[in-house]
mmCIF file of N, CA, C and O in Angstrom:
data_model
loop_
_atom_site.group_PDB
_atom_site.id
_atom_site.type_symbol
_atom_site.label_atom_id
_atom_site.label_comp_id
_atom_site.label_asym_id
_atom_site.label_seq_id
_atom_site.Cartn_x
_atom_site.Cartn_y
_atom_site.Cartn_z
ATOM 1 N N MET A 395 113.507 104.332 100.325
ATOM 2 C CA MET A 395 112.358 105.627 101.365
ATOM 3 C C MET A 395 110.987 104.783 101.647
ATOM 4 O O MET A 395 110.707 104.457 100.724
ATOM 5 N N ASP A 396 111.067 105.057 102.969
ATOM 6 C CA ASP A 396 109.808 104.341 102.900
ATOM 7 C C ASP A 396 108.367 104.900 103.178
ATOM 8 O O ASP A 396 108.683 106.273 102.638
ATOM 9 N N PHE A 397 107.123 104.681 103.171
ATOM 10 C CA PHE A 397 106.064 105.466 103.020
ATOM 11 C C PHE A 397 106.052 106.537 103.928
ATOM 12 O O PHE A 397 105.833 107.493 103.640
ATOM 13 N N ARG A 398 105.861 106.479 105.010
ATOM 14 C CA ARG A 398 105.847 107.375 106.022
ATOM 15 C C ARG A 398 107.029 108.490 105.881
ATOM 16 O O ARG A 398 106.585 109.830 105.844
ATOM 17 N N THR A 399 108.057 108.053 105.346
ATOM 18 C CA THR A 399 108.952 109.273 104.940
ATOM 19 C C THR A 399 108.734 110.107 103.819
ATOM 20 O O THR A 399 108.926 111.216 103.587
ATOM 21 N N THR A 400 108.341 109.529 102.788
ATOM 22 C CA THR A 400 107.990 109.874 101.906
ATOM 23 C C THR A 400 106.879 110.703 101.776
ATOM 24 O O THR A 400 106.826 111.990 101.372
ATOM 25 N N PHE A 401 106.072 110.590 102.274
ATOM 26 C CA PHE A 401 104.858 111.346 102.608
ATOM 27 C C PHE A 401 105.025 112.726 103.596
ATOM 28 O O PHE A 401 104.450 113.726 103.689
ATOM 29 N N ALA A 402 105.792 112.509 104.569
ATOM 30 C CA ALA A 402 106.687 113.625 105.591
ATOM 31 C C ALA A 402 107.227 114.815 104.300
ATOM 32 O O ALA A 402 107.148 115.999 104.724
ATOM 33 N N ALA A 403 108.039 114.207 103.759
ATOM 34 C CA ALA A 403 108.253 115.239 102.434
ATOM 35 C C ALA A 403 107.049 115.617 101.738
ATOM 36 O O ALA A 403 107.218 117.290 101.397
ATOM 37 N N VAL A 404 106.650 115.080 101.187
ATOM 38 C CA VAL A 404 105.492 115.752 100.504
ATOM 39 C C VAL A 404 104.524 116.813 101.612
ATOM 40 O O VAL A 404 103.910 118.009 100.749
ATOM 41 N N ASP A 405 104.270 116.532 102.926
ATOM 42 C CA ASP A 405 103.902 117.413 104.154
ATOM 43 C C ASP A 405 104.586 118.482 103.920
ATOM 44 O O ASP A 405 104.251 119.803 103.938
ATOM 45 N N THR A 406 105.850 118.310 103.937
ATOM 46 C CA THR A 406 106.883 119.693 104.144
ATOM 47 C C THR A 406 106.651 120.180 102.999
ATOM 48 O O THR A 406 106.561 121.534 103.018
ATOM 49 N N ALA A 407 106.650 120.141 101.639
ATOM 50 C CA ALA A 407 106.686 120.742 100.727
ATOM 51 C C ALA A 407 105.598 121.663 100.801
ATOM 52 O O ALA A 407 105.290 122.808 99.979
ATOM 53 N N VAL A 408 104.181 120.588 101.005
ATOM 54 C CA VAL A 408 102.655 121.342 100.353
ATOM 55 C C VAL A 408 102.812 122.159 101.613
ATOM 56 O O VAL A 408 102.338 123.527 101.177
ATOM 57 N N LEU A 409 103.035 121.939 103.050
ATOM 58 C CA LEU A 409 102.929 123.317 103.727
ATOM 59 C C LEU A 409 103.775 124.040 103.438
ATOM 60 O O LEU A 409 103.355 125.423 103.947
ATOM 61 N N GLY A 410 105.177 124.105 103.161
ATOM 62 C CA GLY A 410 105.685 125.436 103.113
ATOM 63 C C GLY A 410 105.356 126.017 102.086
ATOM 64 O O GLY A 410 105.787 127.350 102.258
ATOM 65 N N MET A 411 104.262 125.605 101.469
ATOM 66 C CA MET A 411 104.107 126.286 99.833
ATOM 67 C C MET A 411 102.765 126.727 100.272
ATOM 68 O O MET A 411 102.573 128.375 99.732
ATOM 69 N N VAL A 412 102.015 126.181 100.623
ATOM 70 C CA VAL A 412 100.294 127.292 100.919
ATOM 71 C C VAL A 412 100.118 127.191 102.603
ATOM 72 O O VAL A 412 98.930 127.652 102.368
ATOM 73 N N GLY A 413 100.932 126.565 103.220
ATOM 74 C CA GLY A 413 100.323 126.487 104.709
ATOM 75 C C GLY A 413 99.964 127.577 105.500
ATOM 76 O O GLY A 413 100.549 129.006 105.103
ATOM 77 N N ASP A 414 99.332 127.946 106.035
ATOM 78 C CA ASP A 414 99.036 128.670 107.315
ATOM 79 C C ASP A 414 99.761 129.222 108.228
ATOM 80 O O ASP A 414 100.045 128.456 108.703
ATOM 81 N N THR A 415 100.275 130.474 108.442
ATOM 82 C CA THR A 415 100.961 130.680 109.357
ATOM 83 C C THR A 415 100.269 130.843 110.689
ATOM 84 O O THR A 415 99.532 131.978 110.846
ATOM 85 N N ALA A 416 100.716 130.350 111.979
ATOM 86 C CA ALA A 416 100.235 131.353 113.155
ATOM 87 C C ALA A 416 101.470 130.736 114.388
ATOM 88 O O ALA A 416 102.509 130.725 113.986
ATOM 89 N N VAL A 417 100.943 131.380 114.994
ATOM 90 C CA VAL A 417 101.996 131.382 116.382
ATOM 91 C C VAL A 417 101.472 130.640 117.624
ATOM 92 O O VAL A 417 100.652 130.487 118.280
ATOM 93 N N LEU A 418 102.584 129.295 118.266
ATOM 94 C CA LEU A 418 101.728 128.708 119.478
ATOM 95 C C LEU A 418 102.359 129.567 120.639
ATOM 96 O O LEU A 418 104.119 129.801 120.507
ATOM 97 N N ASP A 419 101.677 129.886 121.438
ATOM 98 C CA ASP A 419 102.487 130.541 122.585
ATOM 99 C C ASP A 419 102.181 129.080 123.827
ATOM 100 O O ASP A 419 101.424 129.247 124.119
ATOM 101 N N ILE A 420 103.475 128.672 123.684
ATOM 102 C CA ILE A 420 103.376 127.142 124.180
ATOM 103 C C ILE A 420 103.133 127.144 125.883
ATOM 104 O O ILE A 420 102.620 126.489 126.491
ATOM 105 N N THR A 421 104.200 128.238 126.203
ATOM 106 C CA THR A 421 103.839 128.503 127.782
ATOM 107 C C THR A 421 101.838 129.209 128.106
ATOM 108 O O THR A 421 101.827 129.597 129.244
ATOM 109 N N GLY A 422 101.714 130.398 127.353
ATOM 110 C CA GLY A 422 100.177 130.617 127.394
ATOM 111 C C GLY A 422 100.789 131.901 127.875
ATOM 112 O O GLY A 422 99.603 132.885 128.526
ATOM 113 N N ASP A 423 101.811 132.156 128.291
ATOM 114 C CA ASP A 423 102.504 133.939 128.792
ATOM 115 C C ASP A 423 102.869 134.602 127.965
ATOM 116 O O ASP A 423 103.529 135.817 128.518
ATOM 117 N N GLY A 424 102.988 134.296 126.532
ATOM 118 C CA GLY A 424 103.800 135.169 125.916
ATOM 119 C C GLY A 424 105.684 134.719 126.047
ATOM 120 O O GLY A 424 106.148 135.477 125.110
ATOM 121 N N SER A 425 105.823 134.215 126.754
ATOM 122 C CA SER A 425 107.508 133.887 127.081
ATOM 123 C C SER A 425 108.137 133.089 126.255
ATOM 124 O O SER A 425 108.949 132.774 125.989
ATOM 125 N N GLU A 426 107.138 131.995 125.570
ATOM 126 C CA GLU A 426 107.671 131.612 124.587
ATOM 127 C C GLU A 426 107.018 131.067 123.563
ATOM 128 O O GLU A 426 106.018 130.365 123.192
ATOM 129 N N LEU A 427 107.454 132.051 122.067
ATOM 130 C CA LEU A 427 106.496 131.734 121.003
ATOM 131 C C LEU A 427 107.262 130.849 119.777
ATOM 132 O O LEU A 427 108.322 131.115 119.954
ATOM 133 N N VAL A 428 106.431 130.186 119.516
ATOM 134 C CA VAL A 428 106.915 129.448 118.223
ATOM 135 C C VAL A 428 106.100 129.319 116.743
ATOM 136 O O VAL A 428 104.711 129.377 117.310
ATOM 137 N N SER A 429 106.718 129.648 116.136
ATOM 138 C CA SER A 429 106.112 129.802 114.668
ATOM 139 C C SER A 429 105.430 128.573 114.566
ATOM 140 O O SER A 429 106.410 127.162 114.260
ATOM 141 N N ALA A 430 104.657 128.582 113.723
ATOM 142 C CA ALA A 430 104.044 127.055 113.329
ATOM 143 C C ALA A 430 102.987 127.466 111.804
ATOM 144 O O ALA A 430 102.490 128.288 111.508
ATOM 145 N N VAL A 431 103.488 126.301 110.894
ATOM 146 C CA VAL A 431 102.669 126.062 109.665
ATOM 147 C C VAL A 431 101.715 125.040 109.590
ATOM 148 O O VAL A 431 102.205 124.113 109.839
ATOM 149 N N GLY A 432 100.750 125.259 109.300
ATOM 150 C CA GLY A 432 99.598 124.237 109.329
ATOM 151 C C GLY A 432 98.316 124.670 107.824
ATOM 152 O O GLY A 432 98.338 125.521 107.452
ATOM 153 N N GLU A 433 97.096 124.165 108.622
ATOM 154 C CA GLU A 433 95.979 124.270 108.191
ATOM 155 C C GLU A 433 95.225 124.372 108.913
ATOM 156 O O GLU A 433 94.667 124.130 109.981
ATOM 157 N N PHE A 434 94.666 126.012 109.306
ATOM 158 C CA PHE A 434 93.544 126.207 109.565
ATOM 159 C C PHE A 434 92.286 126.048 109.400
ATOM 160 O O PHE A 434 91.801 126.052 108.437
ATOM 161 N N ASP A 435 91.032 125.158 109.926
ATOM 162 C CA ASP A 435 89.970 125.325 109.905
ATOM 163 C C ASP A 435 89.033 125.420 111.072
ATOM 164 O O ASP A 435 89.202 125.318 111.639
ATOM 165 N N ALA A 436 87.895 126.310 110.484
ATOM 166 C CA ALA A 436 86.755 125.997 111.571
ATOM 167 C C ALA A 436 85.236 126.369 111.074
ATOM 168 O O ALA A 436 84.995 126.426 109.832
ATOM 169 N N PRO A 437 84.193 125.685 111.976
ATOM 170 C CA PRO A 437 83.047 125.783 111.400
ATOM 171 C C PRO A 437 82.418 127.006 110.381
ATOM 172 O O PRO A 437 81.882 126.534 109.254
ATOM 173 N N TRP A 438 82.882 128.168 110.736
ATOM 174 C CA TRP A 438 82.307 129.410 110.328
ATOM 175 C C TRP A 438 82.814 129.746 108.828
ATOM 176 O O TRP A 438 82.667 130.391 108.185
ATOM 177 N N LEU A 439 84.189 128.734 108.243
ATOM 178 C CA LEU A 439 84.373 128.659 107.128
ATOM 179 C C LEU A 439 83.855 128.164 106.082
ATOM 180 O O LEU A 439 84.019 128.403 105.117
ATOM 181 N N SER A 440 82.918 127.433 106.728
ATOM 182 C CA SER A 440 82.474 126.272 105.890
ATOM 183 C C SER A 440 83.140 125.533 104.991
ATOM 184 O O SER A 440 83.091 125.550 103.969
ATOM 185 N N PRO A 441 84.017 124.800 105.646
ATOM 186 C CA PRO A 441 85.031 123.987 104.733
ATOM 187 C C PRO A 441 84.221 122.875 103.624
ATOM 188 O O PRO A 441 82.922 122.188 104.060
ATOM 189 N N GLN A 442 84.388 122.849 102.501
ATOM 190 C CA GLN A 442 84.174 121.977 101.567
ATOM 191 C C GLN A 442 84.980 121.067 101.132
ATOM 192 O O GLN A 442 85.840 121.586 100.841
ATOM 193 N N LEU A 443 84.008 119.893 100.789
ATOM 194 C CA LEU A 443 85.294 118.639 99.391
ATOM 195 C C LEU A 443 84.350 118.714 98.216
ATOM 196 O O LEU A 443 83.581 117.937 98.383
ATOM 197 N N GLY A 444 84.394 119.483 97.146
ATOM 198 C CA GLY A 444 83.764 119.234 96.339
ATOM 199 C C GLY A 444 82.342 120.474 96.610
ATOM 200 O O GLY A 444 82.175 121.239 97.256
ATOM 201 N N SER A 445 81.575 119.191 96.471
ATOM 202 C CA SER A 445 80.097 119.309 96.721
ATOM 203 C C SER A 445 79.689 119.105 98.438
ATOM 204 O O SER A 445 78.862 119.168 98.509
ATOM 205 N N LEU A 446 80.433 118.292 98.962
ATOM 206 C CA LEU A 446 80.634 117.574 100.132
ATOM 207 C C LEU A 446 81.015 118.278 101.364
ATOM 208 O O LEU A 446 81.810 118.544 101.413
ATOM 209 N N ARG A 447 79.926 118.759 102.179
ATOM 210 C CA ARG A 447 80.303 119.980 103.700
ATOM 211 C C ARG A 447 80.810 118.746 104.569
ATOM 212 O O ARG A 447 80.294 117.326 104.548
ATOM 213 N N THR A 448 81.986 119.396 104.788
ATOM 214 C CA THR A 448 82.828 118.486 106.416
ATOM 215 C C THR A 448 82.179 118.672 107.232
ATOM 216 O O THR A 448 81.003 119.607 107.417
ATOM 217 N N ASP A 449 82.440 118.052 108.462
ATOM 218 C CA ASP A 449 81.653 118.336 109.854
ATOM 219 C C ASP A 449 82.818 118.709 110.634
ATOM 220 O O ASP A 449 82.398 118.077 111.642
ATOM 221 N N VAL A 450 83.135 119.973 110.254
ATOM 222 C CA VAL A 450 84.015 120.648 111.399
ATOM 223 C C VAL A 450 83.252 121.262 112.270
ATOM 224 O O VAL A 450 82.389 122.445 112.309
ATOM 225 N N LEU A 451 83.067 120.733 113.383
ATOM 226 C CA LEU A 451 82.689 121.374 114.290
ATOM 227 C C LEU A 451 83.033 122.108 115.772
ATOM 228 O O LEU A 451 82.850 123.109 116.214
ATOM 229 N N GLU A 452 84.335 122.637 115.700
ATOM 230 C CA GLU A 452 85.186 123.634 116.398
ATOM 231 C C GLU A 452 86.558 123.525 115.334
ATOM 232 O O GLU A 452 87.079 123.248 114.615
ATOM 233 N N PRO A 453 87.091 125.188 116.020
ATOM 234 C CA PRO A 453 88.031 125.253 115.174
ATOM 235 C C PRO A 453 89.364 124.477 115.401
ATOM 236 O O PRO A 453 89.480 124.196 116.414
ATOM 237 N N MET A 454 90.078 124.413 114.387
ATOM 238 C CA MET A 454 91.483 123.354 114.371
ATOM 239 C C MET A 454 92.652 123.778 113.701
ATOM 240 O O MET A 454 92.609 124.493 112.686
ATOM 241 N N PHE A 455 93.871 123.449 114.449
ATOM 242 C CA PHE A 455 95.007 123.604 113.446
ATOM 243 C C PHE A 455 95.532 122.240 113.157
ATOM 244 O O PHE A 455 96.294 121.939 114.086
ATOM 245 N N THR A 456 95.690 122.333 112.079
ATOM 246 C CA THR A 456 96.335 120.522 111.343
ATOM 247 C C THR A 456 97.835 121.247 111.275
ATOM 248 O O THR A 456 98.230 121.982 110.018
ATOM 249 N N LEU A 457 98.830 120.549 111.540
ATOM 250 C CA LEU A 457 100.010 120.781 111.575
ATOM 251 C C LEU A 457 101.491 119.723 111.710
ATOM 252 O O LEU A 457 100.996 118.628 112.152
ATOM 253 N N GLN A 458 102.308 119.654 110.927
ATOM 254 C CA GLN A 458 103.410 118.832 110.902
ATOM 255 C C GLN A 458 104.005 118.570 112.239
ATOM 256 O O GLN A 458 104.700 120.035 112.679
ATOM 257 N N SER A 459 104.239 117.659 113.019
ATOM 258 C CA SER A 459 104.949 117.550 113.976
ATOM 259 C C SER A 459 106.215 117.115 113.993
ATOM 260 O O SER A 459 106.959 116.804 114.965
ATOM 261 N N ILE A 460 106.732 116.856 112.833
ATOM 262 C CA ILE A 460 108.230 115.963 112.425
ATOM 263 C C ILE A 460 108.088 116.597 111.109
ATOM 264 O O ILE A 460 107.471 117.191 110.470
ATOM 265 N N GLY A 461 109.937 116.682 111.171
ATOM 266 C CA GLY A 461 110.411 117.012 109.844
ATOM 267 C C GLY A 461 110.388 118.805 109.695
ATOM 268 O O GLY A 461 110.438 119.596 110.268
ATOM 269 N N GLU A 462 111.861 118.922 109.082
ATOM 270 C CA GLU A 462 112.235 120.366 108.518
ATOM 271 C C GLU A 462 111.871 120.899 107.060
ATOM 272 O O GLU A 462 111.651 119.660 106.609
ATOM 273 N N PRO A 463 111.446 122.170 107.242
ATOM 274 C CA PRO A 463 111.605 123.389 108.200
ATOM 275 C C PRO A 463 110.184 123.762 108.773
ATOM 276 O O PRO A 463 110.302 124.524 109.573
ATOM 277 N N VAL A 464 109.302 122.838 108.467
ATOM 278 C CA VAL A 464 107.739 123.735 108.947
ATOM 279 C C VAL A 464 107.225 122.571 110.367
ATOM 280 O O VAL A 464 106.921 122.582 110.682
ATOM 281 N N GLY A 465 108.230 121.197 110.714
ATOM 282 C CA GLY A 465 108.112 120.550 112.215
ATOM 283 C C GLY A 465 108.019 121.381 113.254
ATOM 284 O O GLY A 465 108.946 122.021 113.448
ATOM 285 N N VAL A 466 106.898 120.985 113.952
ATOM 286 C CA VAL A 466 107.013 121.685 115.375
ATOM 287 C C VAL A 466 107.053 120.726 116.507
ATOM 288 O O VAL A 466 106.258 119.677 116.528
ATOM 289 N N ASP A 467 107.620 120.670 117.679
ATOM 290 C CA ASP A 467 107.918 119.766 118.554
ATOM 291 C C ASP A 467 106.788 119.498 119.078
ATOM 292 O O ASP A 467 106.662 120.979 120.182
ATOM 293 N N LEU A 468 105.774 119.007 119.723
ATOM 294 C CA LEU A 468 104.713 119.667 120.095
ATOM 295 C C LEU A 468 104.551 118.445 121.727
ATOM 296 O O LEU A 468 103.810 118.720 122.534
ATOM 297 N N SER A 469 105.674 118.026 122.131
ATOM 298 C CA SER A 469 105.947 117.518 122.748
ATOM 299 C C SER A 469 105.892 118.190 124.283
ATOM 300 O O SER A 469 105.660 118.094 125.648
ATOM 301 N N ARG A 470 106.132 119.909 123.984
ATOM 302 C CA ARG A 470 105.921 120.500 125.061
ATOM 303 C C ARG A 470 104.448 121.556 124.895
ATOM 304 O O ARG A 470 104.546 122.246 125.902
ATOM 305 N N VAL A 471 103.574 121.414 124.088
ATOM 306 C CA VAL A 471 102.392 121.851 124.322
ATOM 307 C C VAL A 471 101.494 121.450 125.623
ATOM 308 O O VAL A 471 101.783 120.255 125.545
ATOM 309 N N VAL A 472 100.875 121.758 126.278
ATOM 310 C CA VAL A 472 100.451 122.035 127.256
ATOM 311 C C VAL A 472 98.739 122.209 126.687
ATOM 312 O O VAL A 472 98.672 123.362 127.092
ATOM 313 N N LYS A 473 97.712 120.849 127.229
ATOM 314 C CA LYS A 473 96.359 121.376 126.915
ATOM 315 C C LYS A 473 95.747 122.043 128.156
ATOM 316 O O LYS A 473 96.039 121.933 129.106
ATOM 317 N N GLY A 474 95.092 123.055 127.197
ATOM 318 C CA GLY A 474 94.409 123.939 128.343
ATOM 319 C C GLY A 474 95.169 125.112 128.845
ATOM 320 O O GLY A 474 94.910 126.049 129.756
ATOM 321 N N ILE A 475 96.098 125.297 128.073
ATOM 322 C CA ILE A 475 97.610 126.296 128.599
ATOM 323 C C ILE A 475 98.101 127.162 127.296
ATOM 324 O O ILE A 475 98.125 128.381 127.298
ATOM 325 N N THR A 476 98.739 126.252 126.759
ATOM 326 C CA THR A 476 99.042 126.596 125.410
ATOM 327 C C THR A 476 97.959 127.273 124.110
ATOM 328 O O THR A 476 96.889 127.017 124.530
ATOM 329 N N LYS A 477 98.201 128.600 124.038
ATOM 330 C CA LYS A 477 97.946 129.457 123.079
ATOM 331 C C LYS A 477 97.970 129.567 121.543
ATOM 332 O O LYS A 477 99.396 129.209 121.033
ATOM 333 N N LEU A 478 97.083 129.499 120.754
ATOM 334 C CA LEU A 478 97.756 129.722 119.114
ATOM 335 C C LEU A 478 96.778 131.152 118.409
ATOM 336 O O LEU A 478 96.047 130.987 118.911
ATOM 337 N N GLN A 479 97.706 131.635 118.082
ATOM 338 C CA GLN A 479 97.425 133.232 117.598
ATOM 339 C C GLN A 479 97.498 132.860 115.955
ATOM 340 O O GLN A 479 98.456 132.362 115.553
ATOM 341 N N PHE A 480 96.369 133.006 115.618
ATOM 342 C CA PHE A 480 96.133 133.123 114.259
ATOM 343 C C PHE A 480 95.710 134.293 113.548
ATOM 344 O O PHE A 480 93.980 134.212 114.129
ATOM 345 N N ALA A 481 95.517 135.023 112.187
ATOM 346 C CA ALA A 481 94.924 135.702 112.347
ATOM 347 C C ALA A 481 94.466 136.713 112.713
ATOM 348 O O ALA A 481 92.653 137.120 112.765
ATOM 349 N N GLY A 482 95.095 137.364 113.919
ATOM 350 C CA GLY A 482 94.692 138.310 114.733
ATOM 351 C C GLY A 482 93.428 137.524 116.034
ATOM 352 O O GLY A 482 93.100 138.546 116.739
ATOM 353 N N LYS A 483 93.063 136.916 115.743
ATOM 354 C CA LYS A 483 92.517 135.769 117.153
ATOM 355 C C LYS A 483 93.331 134.959 117.799
ATOM 356 O O LYS A 483 94.366 134.308 117.350
ATOM 357 N N THR A 484 92.899 134.554 118.815
ATOM 358 C CA THR A 484 93.649 133.955 119.938
ATOM 359 C C THR A 484 92.729 133.207 120.530
ATOM 360 O O THR A 484 91.419 132.911 120.634
ATOM 361 N N TYR A 485 93.594 131.473 119.952
ATOM 362 C CA TYR A 485 92.758 129.937 120.380
ATOM 363 C C TYR A 485 93.307 129.391 121.699
ATOM 364 O O TYR A 485 94.710 129.295 121.806
ATOM 365 N N LEU A 486 93.050 128.965 122.439
ATOM 366 C CA LEU A 486 93.330 127.867 123.421
ATOM 367 C C LEU A 486 93.620 126.588 123.063
ATOM 368 O O LEU A 486 92.376 126.188 122.335
ATOM 369 N N VAL A 487 94.815 126.048 123.062
ATOM 370 C CA VAL A 487 94.961 124.513 122.753
ATOM 371 C C VAL A 487 94.138 123.534 123.715
ATOM 372 O O VAL A 487 94.772 123.470 124.739
ATOM 373 N N VAL A 488 92.821 122.949 123.374
ATOM 374 C CA VAL A 488 92.133 122.123 124.011
ATOM 375 C C VAL A 488 92.966 120.398 124.199
ATOM 376 O O VAL A 488 92.241 119.747 124.797
ATOM 377 N N ASP A 489 93.833 120.044 122.905
ATOM 378 C CA ASP A 489 94.042 118.585 123.040
ATOM 379 C C ASP A 489 94.873 118.645 121.829
ATOM 380 O O ASP A 489 94.970 119.743 121.048
ATOM 381 N N VAL A 490 95.591 117.426 121.926
ATOM 382 C CA VAL A 490 96.914 117.584 120.752
ATOM 383 C C VAL A 490 96.529 116.126 120.097
ATOM 384 O O VAL A 490 96.761 115.386 120.986
ATOM 385 N N LYS A 491 96.033 115.533 118.873
ATOM 386 C CA LYS A 491 95.514 115.036 118.442
ATOM 387 C C LYS A 491 96.966 114.251 117.262
ATOM 388 O O LYS A 491 96.563 114.429 115.914
ATOM 389 N N PRO A 492 97.776 113.634 117.515
ATOM 390 C CA PRO A 492 98.800 113.338 116.213
ATOM 391 C C PRO A 492 97.986 112.006 115.915
ATOM 392 O O PRO A 492 97.055 111.389 115.892
ATOM 393 N N ASP A 493 98.548 112.327 114.113
ATOM 394 C CA ASP A 493 97.631 111.109 113.774
ATOM 395 C C ASP A 493 98.148 109.704 113.076
ATOM 396 O O ASP A 493 97.704 108.792 112.217
ATOM 397 N N GLY A 494 99.968 109.899 113.749
ATOM 398 C CA GLY A 494 100.338 108.640 113.195
ATOM 399 C C GLY A 494 101.477 108.853 112.180
ATOM 400 O O GLY A 494 102.290 107.603 111.677
ATOM 401 N N THR A 495 100.786 109.812 111.029
ATOM 402 C CA THR A 495 101.742 110.291 109.873
ATOM 403 C C THR A 495 102.486 111.337 110.147
ATOM 404 O O THR A 495 103.542 111.550 109.187
ATOM 405 N N GLY A 496 102.883 112.103 111.158
ATOM 406 C CA GLY A 496 103.944 112.891 111.451
ATOM 407 C C GLY A 496 102.804 114.105 111.460
ATOM 408 O O GLY A 496 103.246 115.261 111.164
ATOM 409 N N LEU A 497 101.552 114.349 111.215
ATOM 410 C CA LEU A 497 100.741 115.407 111.172
ATOM 411 C C LEU A 497 99.884 115.552 112.905
ATOM 412 O O LEU A 497 99.938 114.254 113.199
ATOM 413 N N ALA A 498 99.285 116.307 113.477
ATOM 414 C CA ALA A 498 98.861 116.623 114.272
ATOM 415 C C ALA A 498 97.749 117.578 114.595
ATOM 416 O O ALA A 498 98.039 118.527 113.669
ATOM 417 N N VAL A 499 96.314 117.137 114.671
ATOM 418 C CA VAL A 499 95.482 118.722 115.099
ATOM 419 C C VAL A 499 95.119 118.831 116.276
ATOM 420 O O VAL A 499 95.652 118.208 117.594
ATOM 421 N N LEU A 500 95.370 120.088 116.265
ATOM 422 C CA LEU A 500 94.992 120.926 117.697
ATOM 423 C C LEU A 500 93.716 121.323 117.531
ATOM 424 O O LEU A 500 93.476 122.506 116.889
ATOM 425 N N PRO A 501 92.928 120.814 118.365
ATOM 426 C CA PRO A 501 91.154 121.586 118.454
ATOM 427 C C PRO A 501 91.353 122.374 119.273
ATOM 428 O O PRO A 501 92.515 122.679 120.405
ATOM 429 N N LEU A 502 91.459 123.832 119.283
ATOM 430 C CA LEU A 502 91.039 125.111 119.759
ATOM 431 C C LEU A 502 89.652 125.378 120.187
ATOM 432 O O LEU A 502 88.745 125.165 119.585
ATOM 433 N N ARG A 503 89.820 126.444 121.061
ATOM 434 C CA ARG A 503 88.528 126.998 121.786
ATOM 435 C C ARG A 503 88.787 128.873 122.027
ATOM 436 O O ARG A 503 90.042 129.053 121.828
ATOM 437 N N PRO A 504 87.961 129.240 120.712
ATOM 438 C CA PRO A 504 88.601 130.773 120.510
ATOM 439 C C PRO A 504 88.457 131.339 122.539
ATOM 440 O O PRO A 504 87.550 131.141 122.556
ATOM 441 N N LEU A 505 89.187 132.667 121.964
ATOM 442 C CA LEU A 505 89.492 133.256 123.253
ATOM 443 C C LEU A 505 89.154 134.588 123.236
ATOM 444 O O LEU A 505 88.959 135.348 123.950
ATOM 445 N N ASP A 506 88.871 135.088 121.852
ATOM 446 C CA ASP A 506 88.903 136.566 121.545
ATOM 447 C C ASP A 506 87.231 136.721 121.222
ATOM 448 O O ASP A 506 86.530 135.751 120.542
#
């Protein structure tokens, strides 16, 4: 098994156990909803790594774009149209940034 495949399996296991659950509204009008498991980060949550503060400037959702059962096909996500619903709030997806390892970051803009 190669490096990428091995870590995709690790990502799947970790996200499946501790990931945040959100809903992607692909078309932005509620007609196509997709469940997504990933990690929600926002500046108001003051994310820290030990005593080192991270520089999260905007809300973002990191998710696995490949692999079952938590991977999401992001090819249909439309920047500025697709919405993400998490913890009772709605966000507009402003970009899709794959990291080359099977994960992707969705920078978000709050709508509520």
